[in-house]
Coordinates of C-alpha atoms in Angstrom, one line a residue:
Chain A
M1238 CA -0.5 -0.6 -0.2
K1239 CA 2.6 2.4 1.0
S1240 CA 4.6 1.3 -1.4
I1241 CA 1.9 2.3 -4.0
K1242 CA 1.6 5.6 -3.0
L1243 CA 5.4 6.9 -3.1
L1244 CA 5.2 5.1 -6.7
D1245 CA 2.3 7.5 -7.2
H1246 CA 4.1 10.1 -6.4
V1247 CA 7.1 9.0 -8.3
I1248 CA 5.2 9.0 -11.3
L1249 CA 3.4 12.1 -10.5
I1250 CA 6.4 14.4 -9.4
L1251 CA 8.3 13.2 -12.9
G1252 CA 5.0 14.1 -15.0
A1253 CA 5.4 17.5 -13.3
L1254 CA 9.0 17.9 -14.0
F1255 CA 8.4 16.8 -17.6
M1256 CA 6.1 19.4 -18.2
L1257 CA 7.8 21.9 -15.9
V1258 CA 11.5 22.0 -16.8
P1259 CA 11.2 23.8 -20.5
V1260 CA 9.4 26.3 -19.3
G1261 CA 12.0 26.6 -16.1
F1262 CA 15.1 26.3 -19.3
A1263 CA 12.5 29.2 -21.0
F1264 CA 12.4 31.4 -18.0
F1265 CA 15.8 30.6 -16.7
T1266 CA 17.5 32.2 -20.4
S1267 CA 14.9 34.7 -20.0
T1268 CA 17.3 36.6 -17.5
H1269 CA 20.4 36.0 -19.0
D1270 CA 21.8 38.6 -21.8
A1271 CA 21.2 37.4 -25.2
I1272 CA 25.1 37.7 -25.6
S1273 CA 25.6 35.1 -23.3
V1274 CA 23.1 33.0 -24.5
Y1275 CA 24.7 33.3 -28.0
Q1276 CA 27.9 32.0 -26.9
N1277 CA 26.5 29.0 -23.9
G1278 CA 23.4 27.7 -24.8
L1279 CA 20.1 27.8 -23.2
Q1280 CA 21.0 28.3 -19.9
F1281 CA 19.5 26.2 -16.3
T1282 CA 20.3 29.3 -13.5
P1283 CA 18.7 32.4 -13.0
G1284 CA 20.8 35.5 -14.6
G1285 CA 20.9 39.0 -13.5
H1286 CA 19.0 40.5 -16.4
F1287 CA 15.3 39.7 -15.7
V1288 CA 14.5 43.0 -15.4
D1289 CA 16.7 44.3 -18.4
T1290 CA 14.8 41.5 -20.8
Y1291 CA 11.7 42.1 -19.8
T1292 CA 11.7 46.1 -20.0
A1293 CA 12.7 45.4 -23.1
V1294 CA 10.8 43.3 -24.3
L1295 CA 6.8 44.7 -23.1
T1296 CA 8.1 48.5 -23.9
E1297 CA 10.3 48.5 -26.9
A1298 CA 9.4 48.9 -29.5
G1299 CA 10.5 45.8 -32.2
G1300 CA 9.3 44.3 -35.1
F1301 CA 10.1 45.2 -39.0
T1302 CA 8.0 48.5 -38.5
K1303 CA 9.2 49.4 -35.3
E1304 CA 6.3 50.3 -33.8
V1305 CA 4.9 47.5 -32.0
T1306 CA 5.7 46.6 -28.3
G1307 CA 5.0 42.9 -26.5
L1308 CA 2.6 45.1 -24.2
T1309 CA 0.2 45.8 -27.7
M1310 CA 0.8 42.1 -28.7
A1311 CA -0.8 41.4 -25.2
W1312 CA -3.3 43.5 -25.4
N1313 CA -4.3 42.6 -28.8
S1314 CA -4.3 38.5 -27.5
L1315 CA -6.0 39.6 -24.3
V1316 CA -8.8 41.6 -26.8
L1317 CA -9.0 38.1 -28.8
G1318 CA -8.8 36.3 -25.3
L1319 CA -12.1 37.7 -24.1
G1320 CA -14.1 38.4 -27.7
F1321 CA -14.0 34.9 -28.4
A1322 CA -14.1 33.5 -24.8
I1323 CA -17.1 35.9 -23.9
G1324 CA -18.4 36.2 -27.9
K1325 CA -18.5 32.2 -28.1
I1326 CA -20.4 31.5 -24.4
I1327 CA -23.2 34.4 -25.5
I1328 CA -23.8 32.7 -29.0
S1329 CA -23.7 29.4 -27.7
M1330 CA -26.0 30.3 -24.8
L1331 CA -28.3 31.8 -27.2
A1332 CA -28.7 28.4 -29.5
A1333 CA -28.5 26.3 -27.1
Y1334 CA -31.6 28.1 -25.3
A1335 CA -33.3 28.4 -28.6
I1336 CA -32.6 24.8 -29.4
V1337 CA -33.4 22.9 -25.5
Y1338 CA -36.7 25.3 -25.2
F1339 CA -38.4 26.8 -28.3
R1340 CA -40.6 23.9 -30.4
L1341 CA -38.4 24.5 -33.3
P1342 CA -39.2 22.9 -36.4
L1343 CA -36.3 20.8 -37.2
G1344 CA -34.6 21.8 -33.6
T1345 CA -32.6 18.3 -33.1
F1346 CA -31.8 18.8 -36.7
I1347 CA -30.0 21.7 -36.5
F1348 CA -28.5 20.6 -33.6
W1349 CA -26.9 17.8 -34.8
I1350 CA -25.5 20.0 -37.2
I1351 CA -24.3 22.2 -35.9
F1352 CA -23.0 19.5 -33.5
S1353 CA -21.4 18.1 -36.5
T1354 CA -18.8 21.0 -37.8
L1355 CA -16.9 19.7 -35.1
L1356 CA -16.1 17.6 -37.4
L1357 CA -14.7 20.9 -39.7
P1358 CA -12.2 22.5 -37.4
L1359 CA -10.4 25.4 -39.0
E1360 CA -7.7 24.0 -40.4
V1361 CA -10.0 22.4 -42.9
R1362 CA -12.3 25.5 -43.8
I1363 CA -9.4 28.0 -43.4
L1364 CA -9.5 29.2 -47.3
P1365 CA -13.5 29.8 -47.2
S1366 CA -13.0 31.4 -43.9
Y1367 CA -9.7 33.6 -45.0
E1368 CA -11.9 34.3 -48.6
I1369 CA -15.2 35.8 -47.0
V1370 CA -13.2 37.9 -44.2
Q1371 CA -11.2 39.3 -46.5
G1372 CA -14.0 39.9 -48.8
L1373 CA -15.9 41.7 -46.2
G1374 CA -13.1 44.0 -45.8
M1375 CA -12.3 42.8 -41.8
M1376 CA -8.4 42.0 -42.6
N1377 CA -6.3 43.9 -39.4
S1378 CA -9.7 44.1 -37.7
Y1379 CA -10.7 42.8 -33.8
S1380 CA -14.1 41.7 -35.6
G1381 CA -12.1 39.9 -38.7
L1382 CA -10.0 38.1 -35.9
I1383 CA -12.9 37.2 -33.4
I1384 CA -16.3 37.2 -34.8
P1385 CA -15.4 34.4 -37.8
L1386 CA -14.0 32.1 -35.1
I1387 CA -17.3 33.3 -32.6
A1388 CA -19.7 29.9 -33.4
S1389 CA -18.5 26.7 -31.1
A1390 CA -20.1 23.0 -31.5
T1391 CA -18.6 22.4 -27.7
G1392 CA -20.0 25.2 -26.3
T1393 CA -23.5 24.5 -28.1
F1394 CA -23.2 21.1 -26.7
Y1395 CA -22.4 21.6 -22.9
F1396 CA -24.9 24.6 -22.5
R1397 CA -27.4 22.6 -23.9
Q1398 CA -26.4 19.4 -21.9
F1399 CA -27.0 21.4 -18.9
F1400 CA -30.1 23.3 -19.7
K1401 CA -31.4 19.9 -20.9
S1402 CA -30.3 19.2 -16.8
V1403 CA -33.0 21.7 -15.8
P1404 CA -35.8 20.3 -14.2
D1405 CA -39.5 21.0 -16.5
E1406 CA -40.5 22.4 -13.1
L1407 CA -38.4 25.8 -13.0
V1408 CA -39.8 26.9 -16.5
E1409 CA -43.0 26.1 -15.8
A1410 CA -42.8 27.6 -11.8
A1411 CA -41.4 30.7 -13.7
R1412 CA -44.1 30.7 -16.3
I1413 CA -47.1 30.7 -13.1
D1414 CA -44.5 33.4 -12.4
G1415 CA -44.8 35.5 -14.9
A1416 CA -41.9 35.1 -16.4
G1417 CA -41.4 35.3 -20.0
P1418 CA -38.4 34.0 -22.6
I1419 CA -36.4 36.7 -22.0
K1420 CA -37.0 37.2 -18.7
F1421 CA -36.9 33.0 -17.8
F1422 CA -33.4 33.4 -19.7
I1423 CA -32.0 36.5 -17.9
D1424 CA -33.1 35.3 -14.1
I1425 CA -33.3 31.7 -13.8
L1426 CA -31.3 29.9 -16.8
V1427 CA -28.1 32.5 -17.1
P1428 CA -27.7 32.6 -12.7
L1429 CA -27.7 28.8 -12.8
S1430 CA -25.6 28.6 -15.4
K1431 CA -22.5 30.7 -13.9
T1432 CA -20.3 27.4 -13.5
M1433 CA -20.9 26.4 -16.8
V1434 CA -20.3 30.2 -17.5
A1435 CA -16.9 30.1 -16.5
A1436 CA -15.6 26.5 -17.2
I1437 CA -16.7 27.7 -21.0
F1438 CA -15.1 30.5 -20.2
I1439 CA -11.8 29.5 -19.3
I1440 CA -11.8 26.7 -22.2
M1441 CA -12.7 29.3 -25.2
F1442 CA -9.6 32.1 -23.3
V1443 CA -7.2 29.9 -23.5
Y1444 CA -8.4 28.8 -26.9
G1445 CA -8.3 31.7 -28.4
W1446 CA -5.3 33.3 -26.7
N1447 CA -3.1 30.5 -28.4
Q1448 CA -5.1 31.0 -31.5
Y1449 CA -2.0 31.1 -33.7
L1450 CA -3.3 30.1 -37.5
W1451 CA -6.2 32.2 -37.8
P1452 CA -4.3 35.6 -36.5
T1453 CA -1.1 35.0 -38.8
L1454 CA -3.8 34.8 -41.8
I1455 CA -6.0 37.6 -40.2
T1456 CA -3.2 40.3 -39.4
T1457 CA -0.7 41.9 -41.6
D1458 CA -0.4 44.7 -39.8
E1459 CA 2.2 44.9 -36.9
G1460 CA -0.4 46.9 -34.4
Y1461 CA -2.5 44.0 -34.1
F1462 CA -0.3 40.8 -34.2
T1463 CA -1.0 38.6 -30.8
L1464 CA 1.8 37.4 -28.4
V1465 CA 1.3 33.6 -29.8
R1466 CA 1.6 35.2 -33.6
G1467 CA 4.5 38.1 -33.1
M1468 CA 6.6 36.0 -31.2
K1469 CA 8.5 33.9 -34.4
Q1470 CA 8.2 37.4 -36.3
I1471 CA 9.8 39.4 -34.0
L1472 CA 12.6 36.8 -32.9
Q1473 CA 13.0 36.8 -36.7
V1474 CA 13.7 40.6 -37.4
W1475 CA 16.0 41.2 -34.4
I1476 CA 18.5 38.2 -35.8
G1477 CA 19.5 40.2 -38.7
A1478 CA 23.0 41.1 -38.7
Q1479 CA 23.2 41.0 -35.1
I1480 CA 22.9 38.3 -32.4
P1481 CA 19.6 37.0 -32.2
D1482 CA 17.7 37.8 -28.8
T1483 CA 17.0 34.7 -27.8
N1484 CA 16.8 35.7 -24.0
Q1485 CA 13.8 38.2 -25.2
A1486 CA 12.2 36.0 -27.6
M1487 CA 11.8 33.7 -24.4
A1488 CA 10.6 36.4 -21.7
L1489 CA 7.4 36.7 -24.6
A1490 CA 7.5 33.4 -24.9
I1491 CA 6.5 33.8 -20.6
L1492 CA 4.8 36.1 -20.9
A1493 CA 2.5 34.8 -23.7
M1494 CA 1.5 31.6 -21.0
L1495 CA 1.0 33.8 -17.9
P1496 CA -2.1 35.0 -18.3
P1497 CA -3.8 31.5 -19.4
V1498 CA -2.0 30.0 -16.5
I1499 CA -3.2 32.4 -14.1
I1500 CA -6.4 32.1 -15.2
V1501 CA -6.9 28.2 -14.7
V1502 CA -4.9 28.5 -11.2
I1503 CA -7.7 31.1 -10.3
F1504 CA -10.8 29.0 -11.8
Q1505 CA -10.0 26.1 -11.4
S1506 CA -12.2 24.9 -8.4
W1507 CA -15.4 26.9 -10.7
F1508 CA -14.1 24.6 -13.9
V1509 CA -14.2 21.2 -12.0
K1510 CA -17.6 22.4 -10.7
G1511 CA -19.1 23.6 -13.6
L1512 CA -17.8 20.8 -16.0
V1513 CA -18.5 18.1 -13.1
E1514 CA -21.6 19.1 -10.8
S1515 CA -24.7 20.7 -11.4
E1516 CA -26.2 23.3 -8.4
K1517 CA -29.9 22.2 -8.5
Chain B
M921 CA -61.3 32.7 -4.9
A922 CA -63.6 31.8 -6.9
K923 CA -65.5 29.1 -8.9
I924 CA -63.9 26.6 -11.4
K925 CA -66.0 24.6 -13.8
L926 CA -64.4 22.5 -15.9
D927 CA -66.8 21.3 -19.0
D928 CA -65.9 18.1 -21.0
I929 CA -62.6 18.6 -21.5
R930 CA -59.9 16.4 -23.3
K931 CA -56.9 16.1 -24.2
V932 CA -55.2 14.2 -26.8
Y933 CA -51.7 14.3 -27.1
A934 CA -50.0 14.7 -30.8
G935 CA -49.1 10.6 -31.2
G936 CA -53.7 10.5 -30.2
V937 CA -52.9 9.4 -27.3
E938 CA -56.1 10.8 -25.5
A939 CA -54.8 11.4 -22.1
V940 CA -58.0 12.9 -20.8
K941 CA -61.1 11.7 -22.4
G942 CA -64.4 14.7 -21.6
V943 CA -63.8 15.3 -17.8
S944 CA -66.1 18.3 -16.4
I945 CA -66.4 19.5 -12.9
D946 CA -67.7 22.1 -11.0
I947 CA -65.4 23.2 -8.6
E948 CA -67.2 25.8 -5.4
D949 CA -65.4 28.7 -3.9
G950 CA -63.1 27.4 -1.6
E951 CA -63.6 23.9 -2.2
F952 CA -60.9 21.4 -1.8
I953 CA -61.1 18.7 -4.4
V954 CA -58.5 16.2 -5.0
L955 CA -58.0 14.6 -8.5
V956 CA -57.0 10.7 -7.7
G957 CA -56.0 7.5 -9.3
P958 CA -53.7 5.7 -10.3
S959 CA -50.6 6.5 -12.3
G960 CA -51.2 7.3 -15.8
C961 CA -55.0 8.0 -15.1
G962 CA -54.5 12.1 -16.5
K963 CA -55.2 13.8 -13.5
S964 CA -52.0 15.7 -13.8
T965 CA -53.0 16.3 -17.2
L966 CA -55.9 17.5 -16.0
L967 CA -54.6 19.6 -13.6
R968 CA -51.6 21.3 -16.2
M969 CA -54.5 21.9 -18.2
V970 CA -56.2 24.0 -15.5
A971 CA -52.7 25.9 -14.8
G972 CA -52.2 26.2 -18.6
L973 CA -49.3 24.3 -18.9
E974 CA -51.1 22.3 -21.4
A975 CA -52.9 22.8 -24.1
I976 CA -57.1 21.7 -23.9
T977 CA -57.6 20.2 -26.8
S978 CA -61.1 20.6 -26.5
G979 CA -63.9 21.7 -24.1
T980 CA -63.9 24.7 -21.4
A981 CA -62.5 25.3 -18.4
Q982 CA -63.1 28.2 -16.2
I983 CA -61.8 30.3 -13.3
G984 CA -64.0 32.8 -11.9
A985 CA -66.3 34.2 -15.0
R986 CA -63.7 33.7 -17.6
T987 CA -63.0 30.7 -20.2
V988 CA -59.1 30.8 -19.5
N989 CA -58.7 28.2 -22.6
D990 CA -56.2 30.3 -24.5
V991 CA -54.8 32.5 -21.4
E992 CA -51.2 32.4 -20.0
P993 CA -50.5 30.5 -16.7
A994 CA -49.1 33.6 -15.5
D995 CA -52.3 35.2 -16.4
R996 CA -54.7 32.7 -15.2
D997 CA -55.3 34.1 -11.7
I998 CA -53.9 30.8 -9.9
A999 CA -50.7 29.9 -8.0
M1000 CA -48.9 25.8 -8.3
V1001 CA -46.5 23.9 -5.9
F1002 CA -44.9 21.3 -7.8
Q1003 CA -44.1 17.9 -6.1
N1004 CA -40.1 18.8 -6.5
Y1005 CA -40.9 21.9 -5.7
A1006 CA -39.6 24.1 -8.3
L1007 CA -37.7 26.7 -6.2
Y1008 CA -35.2 28.6 -8.0
P1009 CA -31.5 27.6 -7.1
H1010 CA -30.2 31.2 -6.7
M1011 CA -32.5 33.1 -5.0
S1012 CA -33.0 33.6 -1.1
V1013 CA -36.0 32.0 0.3
Y1014 CA -37.3 35.7 -0.1
N1015 CA -36.8 36.4 -3.5
N1016 CA -38.2 32.7 -4.2
M1017 CA -41.8 33.8 -2.9
A1018 CA -41.6 37.4 -4.3
Y1019 CA -40.4 36.0 -8.0
G1020 CA -44.0 36.5 -8.9
L1021 CA -45.0 39.7 -7.7
K1022 CA -41.8 41.4 -8.7
N1023 CA -42.7 40.5 -12.7
R1024 CA -46.7 41.6 -12.0
G1025 CA -45.2 44.7 -10.7
T1026 CA -46.1 44.9 -7.6
A1027 CA -45.0 47.9 -5.3
K1028 CA -42.1 46.8 -3.1
A1029 CA -43.0 47.6 0.3
E1030 CA -46.1 45.8 -0.6
I1031 CA -44.5 43.0 -1.6
E1032 CA -42.7 42.8 1.3
S1033 CA -45.5 42.7 3.8
R1034 CA -46.6 40.5 1.9
V1035 CA -43.5 38.0 2.1
R1036 CA -43.8 38.3 5.4
E1037 CA -47.0 37.6 6.5
A1038 CA -47.1 34.1 4.4
A1039 CA -43.5 33.4 6.3
R1040 CA -45.1 33.9 9.7
I1041 CA -48.1 31.8 8.4
L1042 CA -45.6 29.3 7.6
E1043 CA -43.3 29.9 10.4
I1044 CA -40.4 30.1 8.3
E1045 CA -39.7 33.7 9.2
D1046 CA -35.7 32.5 9.9
Y1047 CA -35.1 31.4 6.7
L1048 CA -35.7 34.1 4.6
D1049 CA -32.2 35.1 3.3
R1050 CA -31.5 31.2 3.1
K1051 CA -30.9 29.6 -0.2
P1052 CA -33.0 26.9 -1.2
R1053 CA -30.3 24.1 -0.7
A1054 CA -29.7 24.8 3.1
L1055 CA -32.9 24.1 3.5
S1056 CA -34.6 20.4 4.5
G1057 CA -37.5 19.2 2.3
G1058 CA -40.4 19.5 4.3
Q1059 CA -39.0 23.3 4.6
R1060 CA -38.7 23.5 0.7
Q1061 CA -42.1 22.4 0.3
R1062 CA -43.5 25.3 2.8
V1063 CA -41.3 28.0 0.8
A1064 CA -43.2 26.3 -2.3
M1065 CA -46.6 27.5 -0.3
G1066 CA -45.5 30.4 0.2
R1067 CA -44.4 31.3 -3.1
A1068 CA -48.4 30.2 -4.0
I1069 CA -50.1 32.1 -0.7
V1070 CA -48.0 35.5 -1.7
R1071 CA -49.5 35.9 -4.4
D1072 CA -53.5 35.0 -2.9
P1073 CA -54.3 33.7 -6.0
A1074 CA -58.1 32.3 -6.8
A1075 CA -57.2 28.6 -6.3
F1076 CA -53.8 26.9 -5.6
L1077 CA -53.0 24.0 -7.5
F1078 CA -50.9 21.2 -6.2
D1079 CA -49.5 18.3 -8.4
E1080 CA -48.6 15.6 -5.8
P1081 CA -46.7 17.6 -3.3
L1082 CA -45.9 15.6 -0.5
S1083 CA -44.6 13.0 -2.4
N1084 CA -41.3 13.6 -2.0
L1085 CA -41.2 13.6 2.0
D1086 CA -40.6 11.0 4.4
A1087 CA -43.8 9.7 5.8
K1088 CA -43.9 11.6 8.9
L1089 CA -43.6 15.0 7.7
R1090 CA -45.9 13.3 4.9
V1091 CA -48.1 13.6 7.7
Q1092 CA -47.5 16.2 9.7
M1093 CA -47.4 19.1 6.3
R1094 CA -51.1 17.0 5.6
I1095 CA -52.5 18.2 8.4
E1096 CA -51.4 22.1 7.7
I1097 CA -52.1 21.9 4.2
K1098 CA -55.5 21.2 5.3
K1099 CA -56.0 24.0 7.9
L1100 CA -54.0 26.2 6.0
Q1101 CA -56.4 25.8 3.1
K1102 CA -59.8 26.1 5.6
S1103 CA -58.3 29.4 7.1
L1104 CA -57.5 31.4 3.7
G1105 CA -60.3 29.5 2.4
T1106 CA -59.4 29.3 -1.4
T1107 CA -60.6 26.9 -3.9
S1108 CA -58.1 24.5 -4.8
I1109 CA -57.2 21.3 -6.9
Y1110 CA -54.6 18.5 -5.0
V1111 CA -53.4 15.6 -7.2
T1112 CA -52.0 12.7 -5.3
H1113 CA -51.8 9.1 -5.8
D1114 CA -52.2 8.6 -2.7
Q1115 CA -55.6 7.2 -1.3
L1116 CA -55.2 8.0 2.3
E1117 CA -54.0 11.5 1.5
A1118 CA -57.0 12.1 -0.6
M1119 CA -59.6 10.8 1.6
T1120 CA -58.4 12.7 5.0
L1121 CA -57.3 16.4 2.9
A1122 CA -61.1 16.2 0.1
D1123 CA -63.8 18.3 0.7
R1124 CA -65.2 16.2 -2.2
L1125 CA -62.7 13.6 -4.1
V1126 CA -62.5 12.6 -8.3
V1127 CA -60.9 9.6 -8.5
L1128 CA -59.9 8.6 -12.4
N1129 CA -58.9 5.9 -14.3
G1130 CA -58.0 6.1 -17.8
G1131 CA -58.6 9.7 -18.6
Q1132 CA -62.6 9.3 -16.8
V1133 CA -64.1 10.1 -13.9
E1134 CA -65.3 7.0 -12.3
Q1135 CA -67.3 8.7 -9.0
I1136 CA -67.2 12.5 -7.6
G1137 CA -68.0 12.3 -4.2
A1138 CA -67.3 13.5 -0.3
P1139 CA -64.8 10.8 1.0
I1140 CA -67.1 9.0 2.8
D1141 CA -69.5 8.8 0.5
V1142 CA -66.9 7.3 -2.0
Y1143 CA -65.4 5.1 0.6
E1144 CA -69.8 4.1 1.6
K1145 CA -70.7 3.8 -2.2
P1146 CA -68.2 3.4 -4.7
A1147 CA -69.5 3.7 -7.8
S1148 CA -67.3 0.9 -9.8
T1149 CA -65.0 -1.8 -8.9
F1150 CA -62.1 0.4 -9.6
V1151 CA -63.2 2.5 -7.1
A1152 CA -63.8 0.1 -4.5
S1153 CA -60.6 -1.6 -5.1
F1154 CA -58.9 2.2 -5.1
I1155 CA -60.4 3.3 -2.2
G1156 CA -59.5 2.1 1.0
S1157 CA -56.6 -0.1 2.7
P1158 CA -56.5 -2.3 2.3
A1159 CA -58.9 -3.1 -0.4
M1160 CA -62.0 -4.3 -0.5
N1161 CA -62.3 -7.6 -1.4
L1162 CA -64.0 -8.0 -5.1
L1163 CA -65.4 -12.3 -5.4
A1164 CA -67.0 -12.4 -9.5
L1165 CA -70.2 -14.5 -8.5
Q1166 CA -72.2 -16.1 -11.4
K1167 CA -75.5 -17.9 -11.3
Q1168 CA -76.1 -21.5 -11.4
G1169 CA -79.9 -22.7 -11.0
Q1170 CA -81.2 -20.0 -7.9
S1171 CA -78.3 -20.1 -5.8
W1172 CA -74.8 -17.8 -6.6
Q1173 CA -71.3 -19.4 -6.8
L1174 CA -68.5 -18.5 -7.2
Q1175 CA -66.7 -18.2 -10.5
E1176 CA -63.3 -19.7 -9.3
G1177 CA -63.0 -22.0 -6.4
E1178 CA -65.3 -22.2 -3.4
G1179 CA -66.3 -21.9 0.2
L1180 CA -68.8 -19.4 -0.1
E1181 CA -72.2 -19.5 0.6
I1182 CA -74.4 -16.4 -0.1
E1183 CA -77.9 -15.6 -0.7
L1184 CA -78.6 -13.2 -3.0
D1185 CA -81.6 -12.1 -5.3
V1186 CA -81.1 -10.2 -7.9
A1187 CA -82.0 -10.3 -11.5
A1188 CA -78.7 -11.0 -13.7
E1189 CA -75.8 -13.5 -14.1
E1190 CA -72.8 -12.1 -13.0
I1191 CA -71.8 -9.2 -10.4
T1192 CA -68.8 -8.9 -8.6
L1193 CA -69.5 -9.3 -4.5
G1194 CA -67.5 -6.7 -2.9
V1195 CA -67.0 -6.7 1.0
R1196 CA -64.6 -4.6 2.6
P1197 CA -62.0 -5.9 5.0
E1198 CA -64.1 -4.5 7.6
D1199 CA -66.9 -5.6 7.4
L1200 CA -66.5 -9.5 7.5
H1201 CA -66.8 -11.1 10.5
I1202 CA -65.5 -14.3 12.1
I1203 CA -68.7 -16.4 13.3
P1204 CA -67.4 -17.7 17.4
Q1205 CA -67.3 -21.7 16.9
G1206 CA -70.1 -23.3 17.5
Q1207 CA -72.7 -20.0 16.2
T1208 CA -74.3 -19.9 13.2
S1209 CA -74.1 -17.0 10.7
H1210 CA -76.7 -14.6 11.0
G1211 CA -75.9 -12.9 7.5
V1212 CA -76.7 -13.6 4.3
L1213 CA -73.2 -14.5 3.4
T1214 CA -70.8 -17.2 5.2
A1215 CA -67.5 -17.6 4.0
H1216 CA -65.0 -20.9 5.1
L1217 CA -61.2 -18.9 5.3
I1218 CA -57.7 -20.9 4.7
V1219 CA -55.3 -18.6 6.9
S1220 CA -52.7 -17.9 4.8
A1221 CA -50.4 -15.0 6.4
V1222 CA -51.4 -12.5 9.0
E1223 CA -50.2 -8.7 9.1
P1224 CA -50.3 -7.5 12.9
V1225 CA -50.4 -3.6 12.5
G1226 CA -50.3 -3.5 16.2
A1227 CA -54.0 -1.9 16.6
E1228 CA -55.5 -4.7 14.0
S1229 CA -54.2 -7.6 12.2
Y1230 CA -54.8 -8.4 8.2
V1231 CA -55.5 -11.7 8.2
H1232 CA -55.2 -13.1 4.5
G1233 CA -56.8 -16.1 3.3
T1234 CA -58.2 -18.3 0.5
L1235 CA -61.8 -18.7 0.4
G1236 CA -62.2 -23.0 0.4
N1237 CA -59.8 -25.0 -1.4
G1238 CA -57.3 -22.6 -3.3
G1239 CA -60.1 -20.2 -4.1
P1240 CA -59.7 -16.3 -4.2
E1241 CA -57.9 -14.0 -1.8
V1242 CA -59.9 -12.4 1.2
I1243 CA -58.6 -9.7 3.9
L1244 CA -59.7 -9.1 6.8
R1245 CA -59.4 -7.0 9.6
A1246 CA -59.6 -8.7 13.1
P1247 CA -58.9 -7.1 16.3
G1248 CA -55.1 -6.7 17.5
K1249 CA -54.6 -9.2 19.5
A1250 CA -56.4 -12.3 18.2
Q1251 CA -54.0 -15.1 17.0
F1252 CA -54.5 -16.9 14.1
A1253 CA -53.0 -20.1 12.9
I1254 CA -51.9 -20.4 9.3
G1255 CA -53.0 -22.6 7.8
S1256 CA -56.6 -22.5 10.4
K1257 CA -60.2 -22.8 9.1
L1258 CA -62.3 -19.5 10.3
D1259 CA -66.0 -18.8 9.3
V1260 CA -66.5 -15.3 8.8
T1261 CA -69.8 -13.5 7.6
A1262 CA -71.1 -10.1 7.2
T1263 CA -74.3 -7.9 7.8
P1264 CA -76.3 -7.4 4.3
D1265 CA -75.9 -3.5 4.7
K1266 CA -72.3 -3.7 4.1
L1267 CA -72.0 -6.0 1.2
H1268 CA -71.6 -3.9 -2.5
L1269 CA -72.3 -5.1 -5.5
F1270 CA -71.1 -4.3 -9.3
D1271 CA -72.4 -5.5 -12.1
G1272 CA -70.8 -8.4 -13.6
N1273 CA -69.8 -6.8 -17.2
T1274 CA -69.7 -3.5 -16.8
G1275 CA -68.1 -3.4 -12.5
K1276 CA -70.8 -0.4 -12.0
R1277 CA -72.4 0.1 -9.2
M1278 CA -76.2 -2.0 -8.9
E1279 CA -77.4 0.4 -6.4
I1280 CA -80.7 -2.4 -5.4
T1281 CA -81.1 -4.2 -2.2
P1282 CA -80.9 -7.4 -3.2
M1283 CA -81.0 -9.1 0.6
R1284 CA -82.9 -10.9 2.2
V1285 CA -82.1 -11.9 5.7
V1286 CA -82.2 -15.0 7.3
A1287 CA -84.9 -15.4 9.6

């Protein structure tokens, strides 16, 4: 029994190290200056240039146009992550509400159509999506980054399952209490869904924040680059004839990782609650 | 407070299933009506049609002087109490009760005073700030009733409100509901499958079977004069003994088995004889029957419940099963023989084919 427990811990610790050590390298490397990284490769110990590197990354305008700073990119990422998550929640909640609570002709069929789009991820439909966005003149804009990706089969599915688990009597009690469809949605259903909303918000925020392919296609103006998309671009420009600023690239990577990690750490209990438990 | 008039109400579902087949009931102002019947008899459907949660296929429902067939539930001036309480889990007890009033645009001060008053009546004043999940089943049920009371509706509709409570609490809440309804004087329709609940609560019982009314009447009348074999077997616990008889020459015999002697003068070929378990009396050793009925019973099981014992036995050898209630201290050995009798006025006769009560006094008292 005891040895099994020990083994459990060994496996857990190994797993944790496997995930964390590369991040640690990245962080330590980012605290050295570019020259020592160039000479000595990846660093495994903390260096003395934490403040310089991170200040430079966040505030110094870099890139091809010398106009975009790390902060701008972080802001863009935030807008994308939030817009993506909030938009998806609103759209999929409304879709699920319509499917579950209204006698739509072909409601179930429509749901399965929405659900089957899970088989068609962005990568599959990227050309037509690009074509449409380009045709609408939405290139290099936040709306172009967010709106085309806002429909969510996953979100709709989760909300549908959740709404279906809400007892019918609650709807009936609300009807007798004089709550129409909009009132019922806002007064009853939305507050009941809050753990589910939190869980989906986390998933979608991280998913949106980490988007790479779509921002790469839609943004050519560096002012709209996100952290994930800008990292590589900026590193390439920085290479040029000089020593590559590997430390700064690492710092950018660390910064790009930070918000999703913070969100997950803060909301993890909500996240589990939303997916596992329903409050009724 | 209002009369409710249901006239030939029907419900046919999209699939063609007819759940309610033409029910007409006139409910007086302030009356407590209980709809009772087995699962699937249409009692809940009927209630939900009165509430407006189900569309009425045909017929009319009137609350007060108004026909409400096409009126939204919120505008029917009714309040409903659900089996699983249907409290809003994220709202405090206070807000649960106030929600309906808020939606109607009632003034804040008015809401406050009505909720406080209802909470006082139901003794839930201490829980007003709690969420439903922090309450016990009985307390939740009170909140659900409070939500109905604050609206001061023309009628209360109860859909098996006590089914989720444990037995002891159910008895207690049953009494409270009855008292409350009497003191408020609000017309009420109450659905249950529990015949004891139905008997104790109702001013008038409506016994439903297969979407149709079997009998409407005061509980004691329904008990004493069941209109059909269905009502006879449904109301009363243990259930009434029902024996199928057929005429053979001038005498009546059990259709299956033997062990029963009965003298009847009825112009029919087949009848069903009903006797309640408490109306069967054991004939002491050495005496003879004074009734028209003598049955020879072989005891197969005894259920002592304290104040009395339910004695199960078969008529003759392997005939129909019969139950009788004997005083608590009586002892019976399994397999022993008992002779039992009943007085003529305690016998119920039903038509052998339709199962309907035969309103004749057929008994010829043996001298």
